[in-house]
XYZ file of N, CA and C in Angstrom:
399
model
N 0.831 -1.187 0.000
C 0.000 0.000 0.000
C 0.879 1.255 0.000
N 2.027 0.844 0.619
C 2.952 2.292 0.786
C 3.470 2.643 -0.641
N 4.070 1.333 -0.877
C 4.725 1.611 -2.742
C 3.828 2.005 -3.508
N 2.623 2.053 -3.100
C 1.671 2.240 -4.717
C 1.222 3.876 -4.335
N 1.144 3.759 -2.748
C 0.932 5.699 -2.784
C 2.024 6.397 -2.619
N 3.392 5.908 -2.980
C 4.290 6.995 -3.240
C 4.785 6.941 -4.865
N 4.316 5.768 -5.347
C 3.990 5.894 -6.657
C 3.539 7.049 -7.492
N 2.287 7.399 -6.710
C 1.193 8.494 -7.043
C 1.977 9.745 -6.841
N 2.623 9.991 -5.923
C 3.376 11.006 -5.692
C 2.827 11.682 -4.346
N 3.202 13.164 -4.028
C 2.643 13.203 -2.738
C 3.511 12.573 -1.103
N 2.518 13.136 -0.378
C 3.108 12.639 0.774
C 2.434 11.614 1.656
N 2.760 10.520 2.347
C 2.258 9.638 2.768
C 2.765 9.808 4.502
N 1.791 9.606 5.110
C 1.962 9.916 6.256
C 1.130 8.879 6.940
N 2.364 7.926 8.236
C 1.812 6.672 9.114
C 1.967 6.980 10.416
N 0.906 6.775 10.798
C 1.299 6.556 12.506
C 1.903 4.823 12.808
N 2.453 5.179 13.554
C 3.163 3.378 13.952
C 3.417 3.190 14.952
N 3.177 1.859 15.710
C 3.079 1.470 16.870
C 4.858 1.558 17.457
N 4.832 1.665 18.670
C 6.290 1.866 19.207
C 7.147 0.754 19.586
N 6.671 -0.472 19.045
C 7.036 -1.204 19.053
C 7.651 -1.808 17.048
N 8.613 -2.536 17.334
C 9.050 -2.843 15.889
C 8.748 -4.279 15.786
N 7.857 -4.673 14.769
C 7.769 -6.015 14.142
C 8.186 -6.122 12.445
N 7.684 -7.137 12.203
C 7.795 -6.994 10.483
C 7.189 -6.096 9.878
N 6.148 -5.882 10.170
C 5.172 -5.054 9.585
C 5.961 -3.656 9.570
N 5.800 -3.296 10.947
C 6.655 -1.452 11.319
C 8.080 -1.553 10.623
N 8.861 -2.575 10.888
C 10.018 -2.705 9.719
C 9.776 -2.456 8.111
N 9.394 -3.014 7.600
C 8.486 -2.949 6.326
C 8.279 -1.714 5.941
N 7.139 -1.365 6.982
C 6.646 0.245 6.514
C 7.832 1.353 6.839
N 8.541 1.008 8.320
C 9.850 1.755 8.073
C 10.856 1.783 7.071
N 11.018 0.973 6.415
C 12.166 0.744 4.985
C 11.171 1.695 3.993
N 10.177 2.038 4.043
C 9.365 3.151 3.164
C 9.732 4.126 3.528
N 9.506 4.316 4.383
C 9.975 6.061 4.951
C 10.972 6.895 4.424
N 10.379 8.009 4.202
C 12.109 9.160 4.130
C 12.051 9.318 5.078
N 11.322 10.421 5.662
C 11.597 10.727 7.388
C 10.487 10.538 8.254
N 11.082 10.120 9.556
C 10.260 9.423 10.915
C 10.132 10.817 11.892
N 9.452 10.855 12.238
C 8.824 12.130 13.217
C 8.393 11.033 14.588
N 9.583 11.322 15.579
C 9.081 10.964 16.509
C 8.533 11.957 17.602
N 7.081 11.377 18.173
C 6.561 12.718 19.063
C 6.876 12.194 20.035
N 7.484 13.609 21.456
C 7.936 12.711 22.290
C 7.550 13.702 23.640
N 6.485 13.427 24.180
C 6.411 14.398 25.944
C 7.550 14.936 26.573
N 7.662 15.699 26.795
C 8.752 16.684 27.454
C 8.569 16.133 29.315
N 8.858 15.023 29.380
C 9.070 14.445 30.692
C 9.819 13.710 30.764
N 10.777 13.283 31.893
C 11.880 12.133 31.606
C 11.358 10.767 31.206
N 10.399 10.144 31.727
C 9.819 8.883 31.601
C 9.664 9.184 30.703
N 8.887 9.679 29.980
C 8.844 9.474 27.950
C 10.296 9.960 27.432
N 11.231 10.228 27.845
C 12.875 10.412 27.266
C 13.178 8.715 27.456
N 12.735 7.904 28.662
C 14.198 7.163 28.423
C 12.821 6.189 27.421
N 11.659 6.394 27.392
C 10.890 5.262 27.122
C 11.381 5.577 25.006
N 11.184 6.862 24.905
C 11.577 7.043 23.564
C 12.899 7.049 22.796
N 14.210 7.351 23.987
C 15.458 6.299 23.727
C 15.106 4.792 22.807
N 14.403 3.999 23.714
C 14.648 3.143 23.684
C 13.634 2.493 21.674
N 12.819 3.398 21.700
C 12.272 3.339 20.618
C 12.695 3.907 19.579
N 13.352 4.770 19.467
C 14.238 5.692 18.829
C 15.401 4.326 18.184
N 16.213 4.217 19.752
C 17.023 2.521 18.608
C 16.766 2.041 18.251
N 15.708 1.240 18.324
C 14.996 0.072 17.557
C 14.608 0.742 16.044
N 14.307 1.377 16.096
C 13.325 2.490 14.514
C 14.774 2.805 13.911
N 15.848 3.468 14.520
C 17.116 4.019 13.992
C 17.521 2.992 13.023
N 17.392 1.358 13.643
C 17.873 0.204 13.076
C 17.606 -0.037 11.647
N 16.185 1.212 10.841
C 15.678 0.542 9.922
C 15.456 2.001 8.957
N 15.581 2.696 9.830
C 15.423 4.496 9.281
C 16.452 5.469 9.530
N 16.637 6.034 8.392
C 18.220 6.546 8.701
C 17.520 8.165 8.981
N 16.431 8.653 8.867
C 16.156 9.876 9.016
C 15.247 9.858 9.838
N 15.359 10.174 11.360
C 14.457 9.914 12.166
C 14.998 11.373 13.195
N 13.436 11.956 13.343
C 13.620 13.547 14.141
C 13.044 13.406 15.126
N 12.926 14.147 16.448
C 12.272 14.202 17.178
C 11.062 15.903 17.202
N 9.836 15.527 17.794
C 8.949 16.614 18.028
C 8.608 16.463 19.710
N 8.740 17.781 20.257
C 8.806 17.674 21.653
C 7.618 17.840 22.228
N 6.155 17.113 22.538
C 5.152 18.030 22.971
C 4.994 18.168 24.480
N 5.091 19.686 25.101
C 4.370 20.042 26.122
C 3.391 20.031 26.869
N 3.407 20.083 27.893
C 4.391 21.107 28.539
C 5.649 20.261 29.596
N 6.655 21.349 29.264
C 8.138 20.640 29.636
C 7.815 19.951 31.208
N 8.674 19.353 31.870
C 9.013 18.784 33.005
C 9.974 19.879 33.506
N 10.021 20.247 35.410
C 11.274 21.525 35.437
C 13.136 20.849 34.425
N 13.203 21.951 33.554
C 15.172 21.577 33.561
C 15.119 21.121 32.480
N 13.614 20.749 31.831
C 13.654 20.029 30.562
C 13.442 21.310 29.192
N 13.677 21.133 28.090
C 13.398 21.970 27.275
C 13.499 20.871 26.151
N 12.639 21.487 24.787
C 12.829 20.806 23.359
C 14.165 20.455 23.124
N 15.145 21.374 22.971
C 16.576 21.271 22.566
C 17.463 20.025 23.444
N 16.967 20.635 24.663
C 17.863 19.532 26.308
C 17.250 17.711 25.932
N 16.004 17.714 25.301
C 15.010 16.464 25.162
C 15.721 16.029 23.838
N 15.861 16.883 22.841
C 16.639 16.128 21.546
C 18.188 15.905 21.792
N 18.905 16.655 22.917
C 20.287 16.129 22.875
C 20.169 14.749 23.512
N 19.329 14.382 24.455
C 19.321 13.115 25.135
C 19.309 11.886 24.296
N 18.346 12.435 23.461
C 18.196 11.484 22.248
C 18.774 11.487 21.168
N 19.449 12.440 20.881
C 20.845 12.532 19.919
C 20.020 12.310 18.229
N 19.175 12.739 18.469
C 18.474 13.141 16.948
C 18.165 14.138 16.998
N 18.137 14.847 15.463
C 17.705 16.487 15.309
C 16.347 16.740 15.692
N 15.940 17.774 15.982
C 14.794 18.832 16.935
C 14.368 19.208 15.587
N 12.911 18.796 15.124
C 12.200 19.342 14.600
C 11.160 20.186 14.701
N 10.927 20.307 15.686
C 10.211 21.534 16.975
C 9.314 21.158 17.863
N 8.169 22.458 18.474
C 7.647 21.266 19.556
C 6.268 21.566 18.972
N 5.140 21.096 19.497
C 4.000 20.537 19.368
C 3.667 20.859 20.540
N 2.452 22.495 20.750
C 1.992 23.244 22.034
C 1.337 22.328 22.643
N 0.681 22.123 23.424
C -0.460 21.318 24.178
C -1.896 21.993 23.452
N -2.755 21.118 23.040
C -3.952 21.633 22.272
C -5.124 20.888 23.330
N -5.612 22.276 23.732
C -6.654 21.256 24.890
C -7.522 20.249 24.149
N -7.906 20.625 22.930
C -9.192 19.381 22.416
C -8.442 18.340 22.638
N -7.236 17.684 22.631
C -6.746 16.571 22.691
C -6.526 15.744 24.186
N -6.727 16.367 25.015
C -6.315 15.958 26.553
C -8.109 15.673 26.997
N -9.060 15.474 25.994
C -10.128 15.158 26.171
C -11.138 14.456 25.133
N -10.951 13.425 24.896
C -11.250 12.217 24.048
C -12.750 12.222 24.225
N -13.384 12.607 23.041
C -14.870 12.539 23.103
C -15.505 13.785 23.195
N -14.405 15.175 23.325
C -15.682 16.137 23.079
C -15.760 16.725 21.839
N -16.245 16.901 21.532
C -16.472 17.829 19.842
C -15.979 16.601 19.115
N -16.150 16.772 17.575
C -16.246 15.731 16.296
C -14.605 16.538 15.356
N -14.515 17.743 15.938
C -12.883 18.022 15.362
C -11.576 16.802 15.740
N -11.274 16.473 14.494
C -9.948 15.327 14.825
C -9.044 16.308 15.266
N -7.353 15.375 15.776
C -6.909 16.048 16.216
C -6.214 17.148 14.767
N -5.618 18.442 15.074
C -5.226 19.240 13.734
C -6.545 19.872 13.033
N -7.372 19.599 13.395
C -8.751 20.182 12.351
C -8.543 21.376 12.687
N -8.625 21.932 13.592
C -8.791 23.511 13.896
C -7.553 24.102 13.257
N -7.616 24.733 12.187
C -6.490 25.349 10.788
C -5.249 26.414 12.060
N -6.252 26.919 13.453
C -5.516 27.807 14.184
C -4.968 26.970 15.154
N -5.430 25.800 15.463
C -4.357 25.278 16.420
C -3.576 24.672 16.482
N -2.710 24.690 17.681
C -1.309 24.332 17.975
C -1.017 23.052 16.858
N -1.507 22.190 16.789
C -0.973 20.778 15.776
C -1.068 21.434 14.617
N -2.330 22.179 14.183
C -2.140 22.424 12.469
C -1.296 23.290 12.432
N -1.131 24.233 13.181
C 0.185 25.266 12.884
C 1.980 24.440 13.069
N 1.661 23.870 13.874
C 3.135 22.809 13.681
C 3.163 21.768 12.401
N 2.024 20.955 11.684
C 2.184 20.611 10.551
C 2.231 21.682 9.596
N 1.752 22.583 9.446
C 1.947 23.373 8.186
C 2.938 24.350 8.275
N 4.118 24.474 9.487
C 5.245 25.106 8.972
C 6.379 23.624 8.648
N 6.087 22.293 9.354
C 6.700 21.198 8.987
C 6.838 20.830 7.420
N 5.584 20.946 6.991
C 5.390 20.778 5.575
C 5.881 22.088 4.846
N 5.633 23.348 5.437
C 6.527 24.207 4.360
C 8.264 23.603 4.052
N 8.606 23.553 5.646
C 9.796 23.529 5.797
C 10.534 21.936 5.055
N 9.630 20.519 5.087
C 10.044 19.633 4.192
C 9.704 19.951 2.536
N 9.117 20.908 2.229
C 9.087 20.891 0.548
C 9.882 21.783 0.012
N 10.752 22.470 1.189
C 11.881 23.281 0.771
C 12.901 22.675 0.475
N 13.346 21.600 1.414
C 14.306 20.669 1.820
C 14.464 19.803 0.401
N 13.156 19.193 0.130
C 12.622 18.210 -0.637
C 13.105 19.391 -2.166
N 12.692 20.723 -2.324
C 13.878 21.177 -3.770
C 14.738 21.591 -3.714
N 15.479 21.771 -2.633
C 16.654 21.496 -2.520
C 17.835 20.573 -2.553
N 16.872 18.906 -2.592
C 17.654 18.091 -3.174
C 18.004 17.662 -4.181
């Protein structure tokens, strides 16, 4: 399914479980780049270490996105050196999301909030990249 929609052209975009099997291998050998989202708390640092290697094993372009709000001492930048992949920025806290079931907006629908404004400078910023190669 992945080969035939990058066939088409365009961008293809997966969510994937944090765990690696054949399957997430598979669909990882598709990938150009992996966007890992990762809570700005230590317990999601060492838990996304550890997912970060496993994914590294199969994806050579793998970023981190930091979402808030930080832990004290922590910052986006301090969270991507731990993990020793590049900082692709952070991802505000969007209240519709910290509440499953109210309103029929997915997450990103709202064009003004925090997720759609972090995908649509992501996507400016990969189709620059992308003619520049």
């Amino acid at each position: 399914v992945l080969a035939a929609a990058r066939r088409r052209g365009g961008a293809v975009v997966v969510d994937l479980p944090r765990r690696v099997d054949e399957g997430v291998a598979e669909a990882l050998a598709q990938i150009d780049v992996g966007l890992l989202v990762v809570p700005a708390e230590l317990r999601a640092v060492a838990a996304a270490a550890r997912v970060a290697s496993a994914v590294g094993m199969v994806l050579r372009d793998l970023r981190v996105v930091v979402r808030g709000p930080y832990a004290p001492g922590l910052d986006d930048r301090e969270l991507a050196r731990l993990l020793g992949l590049p900082l692709v920025g952070e991802v505000p806290v969007e209240s519709g999301l910290r509440r499953p079931g109210e309103g029929r907006t997915p997450p990103g629908g709202n064009a003004r909030g925090p997720l759609a404004r972090f995908c649509t400078a992501f996507w400016e910023r990969a189709l620059v990249e992308a003619g520049a190669a």
